[in-house]
Coordinates of C-alpha atoms and ligand atoms in Angstrom, one line a residue:
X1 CA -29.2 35.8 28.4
X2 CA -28.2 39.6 27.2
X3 CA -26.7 39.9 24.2
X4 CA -25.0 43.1 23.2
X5 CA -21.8 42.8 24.2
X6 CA -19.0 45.9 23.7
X7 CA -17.3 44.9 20.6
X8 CA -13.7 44.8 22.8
X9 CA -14.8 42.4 24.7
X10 CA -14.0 38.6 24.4
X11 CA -17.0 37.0 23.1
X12 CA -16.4 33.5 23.5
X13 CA -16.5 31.4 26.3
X14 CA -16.1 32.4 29.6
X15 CA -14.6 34.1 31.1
X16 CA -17.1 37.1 30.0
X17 CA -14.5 39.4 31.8
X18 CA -11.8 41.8 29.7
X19 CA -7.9 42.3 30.6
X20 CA -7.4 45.7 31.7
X21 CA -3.5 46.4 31.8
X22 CA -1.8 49.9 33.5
X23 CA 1.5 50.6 31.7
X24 CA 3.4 53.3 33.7
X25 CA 0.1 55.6 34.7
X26 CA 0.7 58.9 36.9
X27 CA -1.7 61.0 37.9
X28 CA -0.4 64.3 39.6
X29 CA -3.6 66.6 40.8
X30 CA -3.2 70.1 40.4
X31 CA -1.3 71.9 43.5
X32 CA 0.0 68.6 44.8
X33 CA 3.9 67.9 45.1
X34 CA 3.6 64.2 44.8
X35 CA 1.8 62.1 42.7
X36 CA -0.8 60.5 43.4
X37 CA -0.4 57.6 41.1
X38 CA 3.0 57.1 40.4
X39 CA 4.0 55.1 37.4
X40 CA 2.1 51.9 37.9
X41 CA 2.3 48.9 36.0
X42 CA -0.2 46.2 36.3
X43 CA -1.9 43.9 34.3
X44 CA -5.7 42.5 35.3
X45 CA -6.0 39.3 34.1
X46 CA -9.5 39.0 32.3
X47 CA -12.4 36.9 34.8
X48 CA -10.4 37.8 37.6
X49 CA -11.8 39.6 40.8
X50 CA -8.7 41.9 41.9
X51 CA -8.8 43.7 45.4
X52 CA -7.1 47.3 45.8
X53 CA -6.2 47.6 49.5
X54 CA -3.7 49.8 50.8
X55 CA -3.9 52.9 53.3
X56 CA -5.9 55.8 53.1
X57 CA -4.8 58.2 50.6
X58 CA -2.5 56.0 48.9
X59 CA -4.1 56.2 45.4
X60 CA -7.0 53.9 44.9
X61 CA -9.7 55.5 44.3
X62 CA -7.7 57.6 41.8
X63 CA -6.3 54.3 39.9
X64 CA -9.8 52.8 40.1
X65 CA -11.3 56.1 38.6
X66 CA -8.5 56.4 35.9
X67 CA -10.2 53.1 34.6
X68 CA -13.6 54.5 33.4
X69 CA -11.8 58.1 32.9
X70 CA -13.9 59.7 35.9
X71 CA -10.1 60.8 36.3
X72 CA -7.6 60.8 33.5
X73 CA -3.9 60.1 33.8
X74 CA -1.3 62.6 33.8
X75 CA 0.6 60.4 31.9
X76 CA 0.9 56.5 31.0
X77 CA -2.1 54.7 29.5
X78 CA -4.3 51.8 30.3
X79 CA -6.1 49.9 28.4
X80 CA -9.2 47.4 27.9
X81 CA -9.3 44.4 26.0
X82 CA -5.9 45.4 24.1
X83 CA -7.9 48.8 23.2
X84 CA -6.5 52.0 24.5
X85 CA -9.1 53.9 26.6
X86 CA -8.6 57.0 25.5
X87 CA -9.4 56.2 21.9
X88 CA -13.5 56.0 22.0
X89 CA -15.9 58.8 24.2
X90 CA -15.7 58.5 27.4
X91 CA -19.9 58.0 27.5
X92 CA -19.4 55.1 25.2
X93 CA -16.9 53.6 27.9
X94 CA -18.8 54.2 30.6
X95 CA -21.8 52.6 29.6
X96 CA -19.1 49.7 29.5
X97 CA -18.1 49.5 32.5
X98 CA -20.0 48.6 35.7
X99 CA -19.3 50.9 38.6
X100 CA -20.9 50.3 41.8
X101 CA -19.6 52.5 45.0
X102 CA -20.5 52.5 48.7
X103 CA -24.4 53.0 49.6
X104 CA -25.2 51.8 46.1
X105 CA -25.5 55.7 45.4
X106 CA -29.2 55.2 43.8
X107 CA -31.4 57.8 42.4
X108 CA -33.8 58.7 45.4
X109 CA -36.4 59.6 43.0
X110 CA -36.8 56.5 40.9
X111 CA -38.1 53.4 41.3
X112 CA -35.5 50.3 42.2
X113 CA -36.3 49.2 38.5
X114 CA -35.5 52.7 37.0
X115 CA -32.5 52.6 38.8
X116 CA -31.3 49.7 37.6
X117 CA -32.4 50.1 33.6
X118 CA -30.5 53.7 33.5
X119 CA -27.4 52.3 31.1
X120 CA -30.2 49.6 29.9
X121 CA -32.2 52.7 28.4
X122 CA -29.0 55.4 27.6
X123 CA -28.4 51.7 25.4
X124 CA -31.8 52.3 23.7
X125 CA -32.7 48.6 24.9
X126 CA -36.5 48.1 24.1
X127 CA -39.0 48.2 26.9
X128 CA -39.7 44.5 27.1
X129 CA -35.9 43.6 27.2
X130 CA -35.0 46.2 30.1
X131 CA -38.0 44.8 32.3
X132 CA -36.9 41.6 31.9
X133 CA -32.9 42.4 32.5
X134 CA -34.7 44.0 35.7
X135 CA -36.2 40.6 36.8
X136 CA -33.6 38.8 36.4
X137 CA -31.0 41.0 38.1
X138 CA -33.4 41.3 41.4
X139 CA -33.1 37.5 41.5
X140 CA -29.7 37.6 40.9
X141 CA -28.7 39.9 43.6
X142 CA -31.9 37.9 46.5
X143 CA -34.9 40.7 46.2
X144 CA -38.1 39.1 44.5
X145 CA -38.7 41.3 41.7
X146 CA -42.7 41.5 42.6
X147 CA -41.9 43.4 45.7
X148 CA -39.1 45.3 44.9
X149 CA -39.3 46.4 41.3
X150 CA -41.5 49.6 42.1
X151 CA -39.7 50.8 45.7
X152 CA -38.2 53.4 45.9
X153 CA -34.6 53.6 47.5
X154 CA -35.8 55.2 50.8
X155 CA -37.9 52.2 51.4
X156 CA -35.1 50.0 51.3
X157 CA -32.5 49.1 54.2
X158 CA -28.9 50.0 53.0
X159 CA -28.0 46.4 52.3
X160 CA -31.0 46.0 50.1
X161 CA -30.0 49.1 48.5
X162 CA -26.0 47.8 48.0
X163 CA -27.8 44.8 46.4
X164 CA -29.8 47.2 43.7
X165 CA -26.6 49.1 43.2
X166 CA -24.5 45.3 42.7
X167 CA -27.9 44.9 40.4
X168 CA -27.3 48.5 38.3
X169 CA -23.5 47.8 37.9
X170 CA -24.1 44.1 36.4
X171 CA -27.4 45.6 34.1
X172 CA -26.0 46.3 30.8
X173 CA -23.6 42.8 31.2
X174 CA -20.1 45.4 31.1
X175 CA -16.7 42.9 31.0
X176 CA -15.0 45.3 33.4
X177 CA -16.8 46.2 36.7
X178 CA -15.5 48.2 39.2
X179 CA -16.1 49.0 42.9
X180 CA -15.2 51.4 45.5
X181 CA -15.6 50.2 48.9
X182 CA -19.0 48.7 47.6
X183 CA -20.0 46.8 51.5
X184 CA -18.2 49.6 53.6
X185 CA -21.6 51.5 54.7
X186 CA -23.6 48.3 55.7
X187 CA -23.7 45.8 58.9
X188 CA -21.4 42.8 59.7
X189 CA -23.9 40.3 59.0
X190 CA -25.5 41.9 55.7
X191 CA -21.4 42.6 54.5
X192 CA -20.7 38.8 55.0
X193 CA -24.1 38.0 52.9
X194 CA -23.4 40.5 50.1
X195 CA -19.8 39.3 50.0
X196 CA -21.0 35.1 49.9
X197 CA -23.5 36.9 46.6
X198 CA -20.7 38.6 44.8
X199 CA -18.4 35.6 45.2
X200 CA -21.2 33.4 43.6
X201 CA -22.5 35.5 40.9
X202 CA -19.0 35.9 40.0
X203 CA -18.0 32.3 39.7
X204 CA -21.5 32.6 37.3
X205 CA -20.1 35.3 35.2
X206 CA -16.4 35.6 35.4
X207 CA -16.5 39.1 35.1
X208 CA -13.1 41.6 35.5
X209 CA -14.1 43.0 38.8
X210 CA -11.6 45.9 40.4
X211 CA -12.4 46.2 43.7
X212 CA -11.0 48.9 46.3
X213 CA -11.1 47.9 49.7
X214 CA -9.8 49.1 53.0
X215 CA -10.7 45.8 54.6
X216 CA -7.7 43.3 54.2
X217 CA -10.2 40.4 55.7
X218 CA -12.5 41.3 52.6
X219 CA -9.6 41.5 50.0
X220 CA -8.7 38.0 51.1
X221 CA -12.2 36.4 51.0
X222 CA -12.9 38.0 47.5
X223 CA -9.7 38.3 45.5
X224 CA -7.9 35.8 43.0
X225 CA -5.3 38.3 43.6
X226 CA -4.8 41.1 45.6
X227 CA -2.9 44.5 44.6
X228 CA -1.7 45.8 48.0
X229 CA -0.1 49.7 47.7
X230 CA 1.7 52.0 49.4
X231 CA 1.4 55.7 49.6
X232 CA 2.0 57.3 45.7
X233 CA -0.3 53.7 44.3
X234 CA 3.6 51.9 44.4
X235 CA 3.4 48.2 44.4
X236 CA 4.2 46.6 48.1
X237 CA 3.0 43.5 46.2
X238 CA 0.3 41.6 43.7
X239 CA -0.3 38.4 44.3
X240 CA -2.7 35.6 45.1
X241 CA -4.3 36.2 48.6
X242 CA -2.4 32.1 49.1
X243 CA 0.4 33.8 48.0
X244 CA 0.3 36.9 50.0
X245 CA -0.6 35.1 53.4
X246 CA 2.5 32.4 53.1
X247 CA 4.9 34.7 51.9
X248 CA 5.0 38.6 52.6
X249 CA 6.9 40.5 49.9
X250 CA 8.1 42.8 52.9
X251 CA 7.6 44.3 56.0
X252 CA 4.7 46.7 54.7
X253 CA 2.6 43.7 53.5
X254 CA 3.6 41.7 57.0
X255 CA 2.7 44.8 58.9
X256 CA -0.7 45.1 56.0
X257 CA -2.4 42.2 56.5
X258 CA -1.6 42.0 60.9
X259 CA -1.2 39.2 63.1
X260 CA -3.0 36.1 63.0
X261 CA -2.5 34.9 59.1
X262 CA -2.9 31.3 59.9
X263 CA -6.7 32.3 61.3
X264 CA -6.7 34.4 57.9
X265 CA -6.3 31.2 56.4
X266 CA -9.6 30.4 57.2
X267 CA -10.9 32.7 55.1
X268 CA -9.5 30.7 51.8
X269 CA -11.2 28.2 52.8
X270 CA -15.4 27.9 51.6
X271 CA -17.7 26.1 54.0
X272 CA -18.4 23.0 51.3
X273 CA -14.7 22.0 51.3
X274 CA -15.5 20.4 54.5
X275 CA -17.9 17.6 55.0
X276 CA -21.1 19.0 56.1
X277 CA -23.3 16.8 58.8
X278 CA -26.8 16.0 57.4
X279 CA -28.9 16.3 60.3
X280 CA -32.8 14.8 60.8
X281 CA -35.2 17.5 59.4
X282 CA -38.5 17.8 60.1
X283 CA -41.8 20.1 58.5
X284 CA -43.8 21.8 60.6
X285 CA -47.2 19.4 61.1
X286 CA -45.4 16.2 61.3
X287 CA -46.4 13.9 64.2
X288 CA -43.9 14.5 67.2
X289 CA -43.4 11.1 68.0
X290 CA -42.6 10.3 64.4
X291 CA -39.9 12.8 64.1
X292 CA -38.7 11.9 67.5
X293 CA -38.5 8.0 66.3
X294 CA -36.8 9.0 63.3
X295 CA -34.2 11.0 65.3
X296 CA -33.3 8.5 67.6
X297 CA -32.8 5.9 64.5
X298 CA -29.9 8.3 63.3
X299 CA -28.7 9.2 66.7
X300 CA -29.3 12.7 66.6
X301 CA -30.3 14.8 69.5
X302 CA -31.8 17.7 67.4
X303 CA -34.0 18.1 65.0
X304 CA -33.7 20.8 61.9
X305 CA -37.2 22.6 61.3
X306 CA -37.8 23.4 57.6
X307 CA -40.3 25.8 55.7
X308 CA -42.4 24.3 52.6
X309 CA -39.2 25.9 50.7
X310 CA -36.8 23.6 52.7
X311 CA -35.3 27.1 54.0
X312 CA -34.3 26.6 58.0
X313 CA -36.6 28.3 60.2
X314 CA -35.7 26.7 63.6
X315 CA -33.2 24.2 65.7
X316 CA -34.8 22.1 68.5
X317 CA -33.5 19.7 70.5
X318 CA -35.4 16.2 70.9
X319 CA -36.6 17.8 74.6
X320 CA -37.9 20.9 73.2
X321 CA -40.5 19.2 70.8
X322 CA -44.1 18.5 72.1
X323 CA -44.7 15.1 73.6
X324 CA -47.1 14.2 71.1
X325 CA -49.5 15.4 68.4
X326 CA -48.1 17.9 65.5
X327 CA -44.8 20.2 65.5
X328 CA -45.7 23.9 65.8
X329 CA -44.6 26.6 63.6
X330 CA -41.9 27.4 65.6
X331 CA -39.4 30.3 63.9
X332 CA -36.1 31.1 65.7
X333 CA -35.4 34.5 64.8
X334 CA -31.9 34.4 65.3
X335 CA -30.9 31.3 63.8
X336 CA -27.5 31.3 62.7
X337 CA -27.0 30.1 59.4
X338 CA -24.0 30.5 56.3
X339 CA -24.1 29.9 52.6
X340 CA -22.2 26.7 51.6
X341 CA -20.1 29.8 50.3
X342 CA -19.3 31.1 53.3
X343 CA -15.6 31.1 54.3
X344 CA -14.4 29.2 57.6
X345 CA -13.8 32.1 59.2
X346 CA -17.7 33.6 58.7
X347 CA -18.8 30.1 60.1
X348 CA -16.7 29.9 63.2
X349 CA -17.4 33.2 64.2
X350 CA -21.9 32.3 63.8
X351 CA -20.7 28.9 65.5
X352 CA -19.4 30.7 68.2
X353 CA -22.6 32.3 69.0
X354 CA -24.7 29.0 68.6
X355 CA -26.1 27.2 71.2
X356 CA -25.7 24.0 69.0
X357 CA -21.4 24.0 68.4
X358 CA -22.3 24.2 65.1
X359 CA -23.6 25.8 62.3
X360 CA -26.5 25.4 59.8
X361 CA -25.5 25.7 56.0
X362 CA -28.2 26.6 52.9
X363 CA -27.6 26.5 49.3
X364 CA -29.1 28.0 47.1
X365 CA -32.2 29.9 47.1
X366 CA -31.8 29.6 51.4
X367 CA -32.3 25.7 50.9
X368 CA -31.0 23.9 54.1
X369 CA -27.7 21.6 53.1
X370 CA -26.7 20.5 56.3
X371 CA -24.5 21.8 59.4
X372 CA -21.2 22.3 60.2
X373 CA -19.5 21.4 63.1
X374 CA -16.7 22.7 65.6
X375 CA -14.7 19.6 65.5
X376 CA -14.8 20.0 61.7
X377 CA -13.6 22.9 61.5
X378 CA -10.9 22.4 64.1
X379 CA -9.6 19.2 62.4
X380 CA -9.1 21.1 59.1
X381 CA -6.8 23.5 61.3
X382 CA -4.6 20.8 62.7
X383 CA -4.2 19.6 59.3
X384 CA -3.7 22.6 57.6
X385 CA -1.2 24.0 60.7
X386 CA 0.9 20.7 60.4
X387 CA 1.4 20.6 56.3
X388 CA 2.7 23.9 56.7
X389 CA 4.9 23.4 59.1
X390 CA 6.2 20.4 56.7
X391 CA 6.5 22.7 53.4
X392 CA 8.2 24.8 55.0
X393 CA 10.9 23.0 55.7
X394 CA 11.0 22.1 51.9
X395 CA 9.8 25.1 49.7
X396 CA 11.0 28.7 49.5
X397 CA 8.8 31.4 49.0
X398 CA 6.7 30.9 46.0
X399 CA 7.5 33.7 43.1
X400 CA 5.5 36.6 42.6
X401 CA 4.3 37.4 39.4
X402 CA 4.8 40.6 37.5
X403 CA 8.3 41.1 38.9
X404 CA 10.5 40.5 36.3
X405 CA 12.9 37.5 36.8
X406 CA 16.6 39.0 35.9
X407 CA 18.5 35.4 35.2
X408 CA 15.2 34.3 33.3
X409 CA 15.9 37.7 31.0
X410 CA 19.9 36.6 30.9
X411 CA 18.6 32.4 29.7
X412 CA 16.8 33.9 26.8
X413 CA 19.5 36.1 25.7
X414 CA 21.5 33.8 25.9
X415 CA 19.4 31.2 23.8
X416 CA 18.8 33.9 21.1
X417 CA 22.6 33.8 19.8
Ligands
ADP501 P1 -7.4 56.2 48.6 O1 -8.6 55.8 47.7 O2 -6.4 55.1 48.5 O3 -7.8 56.6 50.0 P2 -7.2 58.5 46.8 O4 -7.0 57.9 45.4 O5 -8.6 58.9 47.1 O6 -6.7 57.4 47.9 O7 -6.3 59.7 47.0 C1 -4.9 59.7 46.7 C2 -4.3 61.0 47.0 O8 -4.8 62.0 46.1 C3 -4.5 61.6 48.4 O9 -3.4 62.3 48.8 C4 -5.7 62.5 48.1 O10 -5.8 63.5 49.1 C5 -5.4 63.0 46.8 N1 -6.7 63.3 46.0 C6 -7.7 62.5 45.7 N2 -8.6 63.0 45.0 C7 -8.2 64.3 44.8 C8 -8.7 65.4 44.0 N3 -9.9 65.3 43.4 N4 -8.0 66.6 44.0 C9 -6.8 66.7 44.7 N5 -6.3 65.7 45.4 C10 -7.0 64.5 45.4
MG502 MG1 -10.7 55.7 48.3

């Protein structure tokens, strides 16, 4: 794929990411009495995806933009790969690190493709390499590259403009990317389908990917760990959304992330770690009475309608198809549907709005998997409800990483003598 990786990063293997670790960073604005940032400590493992959440005004945005020096520290220093941040131009580490903010923020006069070659080209890549980067990003992020490559942003809807933004921030294949409320600005729907993207490119590239959130539903879908602050960027706690959800540090982070945790659950939980139902499909053009036959064979009462592409494009029941003779084009403009990436949550809630009790599932590239179904769903609750209630008669809270362990520190003095 690219080549031209920043020297600091890791080059072998994946993860592609780089660790980016906070030692004691302050940042105290001019004509403010407290600081923003107040000493915080934190290492980012490399690969990982690590959600900021906290509320407004309690210093994320500021630690985020410490990272690529659009703020610097007052004091304390972070670094990148084991390399100090401070020690190269700040141009040079920019063109590092990905940076993708809410809206997608794109140049109104320049094309979708200019947009996303502008660290490609400040690189000096040549021509032929940044159009091809270009195509391959548009795929990456769902636009078809013939279509969208010469739009300009106006002409886009603002998820198709998050997407080009996702598409600059990935262009020049950074380590480190980082994102500031990057799905705030767009619809429900469009967030949950932007979300399902990131998680799978991500599990593609294994990118370090800070992201700032004020959404605790979103930290918990997309983080392997979540950083949740209080006012002044102090630590409430950092931990795996698992983690976080079965054992609160305190009352902040029980008060944080609300009622309902064991519905939270859900969203820990991808739509293909439950056993999808494959239903009868049919093509539009098939002979009715064929389809029909073939239904009643497999005991189904509905019949999935597929494209030439296999993508879904409509859900009859076995009464809603002609007597005889071919199947129209029929095209149900609201289908429901979820990526097999989908969490639980995002499925029950399209389920609940389906006239089926269930839920059709694609794969990739739209293909139809199968469907998911209530009673599914339901039984993975029950399950899940009643091996809690069994650990946690047994296990204590699990430990959280990054606070240091006081008797652990004691054993190893005690070893040394
Ligand atoms: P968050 O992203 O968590 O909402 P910010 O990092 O944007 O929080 O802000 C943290 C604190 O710093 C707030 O009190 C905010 O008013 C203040 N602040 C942020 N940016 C500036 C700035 N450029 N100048 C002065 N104060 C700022
Ligand atoms: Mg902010």
């Amino acid at each position: 794929m690219s080549s031209n990786p920043p020297a600091s990063s890791p080059q072998q293997g994946s993860p592609s990411g780089a660790e980016i670790v906070f030692n004691r960073v302050t940042k105290r604005y001019p004509g403010q009495k407290k600081p923003a940032v107040d000493e915080l400590s934190l290492v980012i493992p490399a690969g990982e995806m690590v959600m900021f959440v906290g509320p407004s005004g309690c210093g994320k945005t500021t630690s985020l933009k410490m990272i690529n020096r659009l703020h610097e520290p007052t004091s304390g220093t972070i670094t990148i790969a084991g390399e100090d941040i401070t020690s190269r131009n700040e141009d040079e580490l920019r063109r590092k690190i990905g940076y993708v903010i809410q809206g997608g923020s794109l140049f109104p006069h320049q094309t979708v493709a200019q947009n996303i070659a502008v660290v490609p080209k400040l690189l000096k890549w040549d021509r032929r390499r940044i159009d091809e980067r270009v195509d391959e990003l548009l795929d990456l992020v769902g636009l078809d590259p013939a279509i969208y490559r010469s739009r300009y942003p106006k002409e886009l809807s603002g998820g198709q403009q998050q997407r080009v933004g996702v598409a600059r921030g990935l262009a020049a294949d950074p380590p480190v990317i980082l994102m500031d409320e990057p799905f705030g600005a767009v619809d429900p729907i469009t967030r949950q389908r932007l979300q399902d993207e990131l998680m799978s490119i991500q599990s593609e590239l294994r990118k370090t990917i800070v992201c700032v959130t004020h959404d605790i539903d979103e930290a918990i879908k997309l983080g392997d760990r979540i950083l949740i602050l209080t006012e002044g960027a102090h630590v409430a706690q950092y931990d795996t959304p698992q983690n976080i959800l079965a054992a609160p540090a305190n009352s902040f982070v029980e008060d944080f992330i609300g009622a309902g945790s064991s519905l939270k659950q859900l969203s820990l939980v991808r739509v293909d770690n439950l056993p999808l139902t494959e239903e009868v499909h049919a093509f539009p053009g098939e002979d009715a009475v064929e389809v029909r036959r073939r239904a009643w064979q497999q005991r189904a009462d509905s019949v999935v309608l597929l494209d030439q592409r296999r993508r879904p494009i409509d859900w009859l029941r076995l009464n809603e198809l002609p007597a005889e003779g071919p199947l129209p084009e029929s095209h149900d403009p609201n289908l429901m549907q979820v990526d097999r990436r989908a969490t639980l949550n995002d499925a029950l809630d399209a389920m609940l709005t389906s006239a089926h009790g269930a839920v059709i599932v694609t794969g990739q590239r739209d293909q139809f998997l199968g469907t998911l179904a209530y009673p599914t769903v339901a039984e993975h609750v029950h399950v899940q409800a009643s091996q809690a209630t069994q650990e946690d008669d047994l296990s204590q809270r699990p430990e959280t990483p990054g606070v240091a362990d006081p008797t652990h520190v004691e054993r190893l003095g005690a070893n040394d003598e």
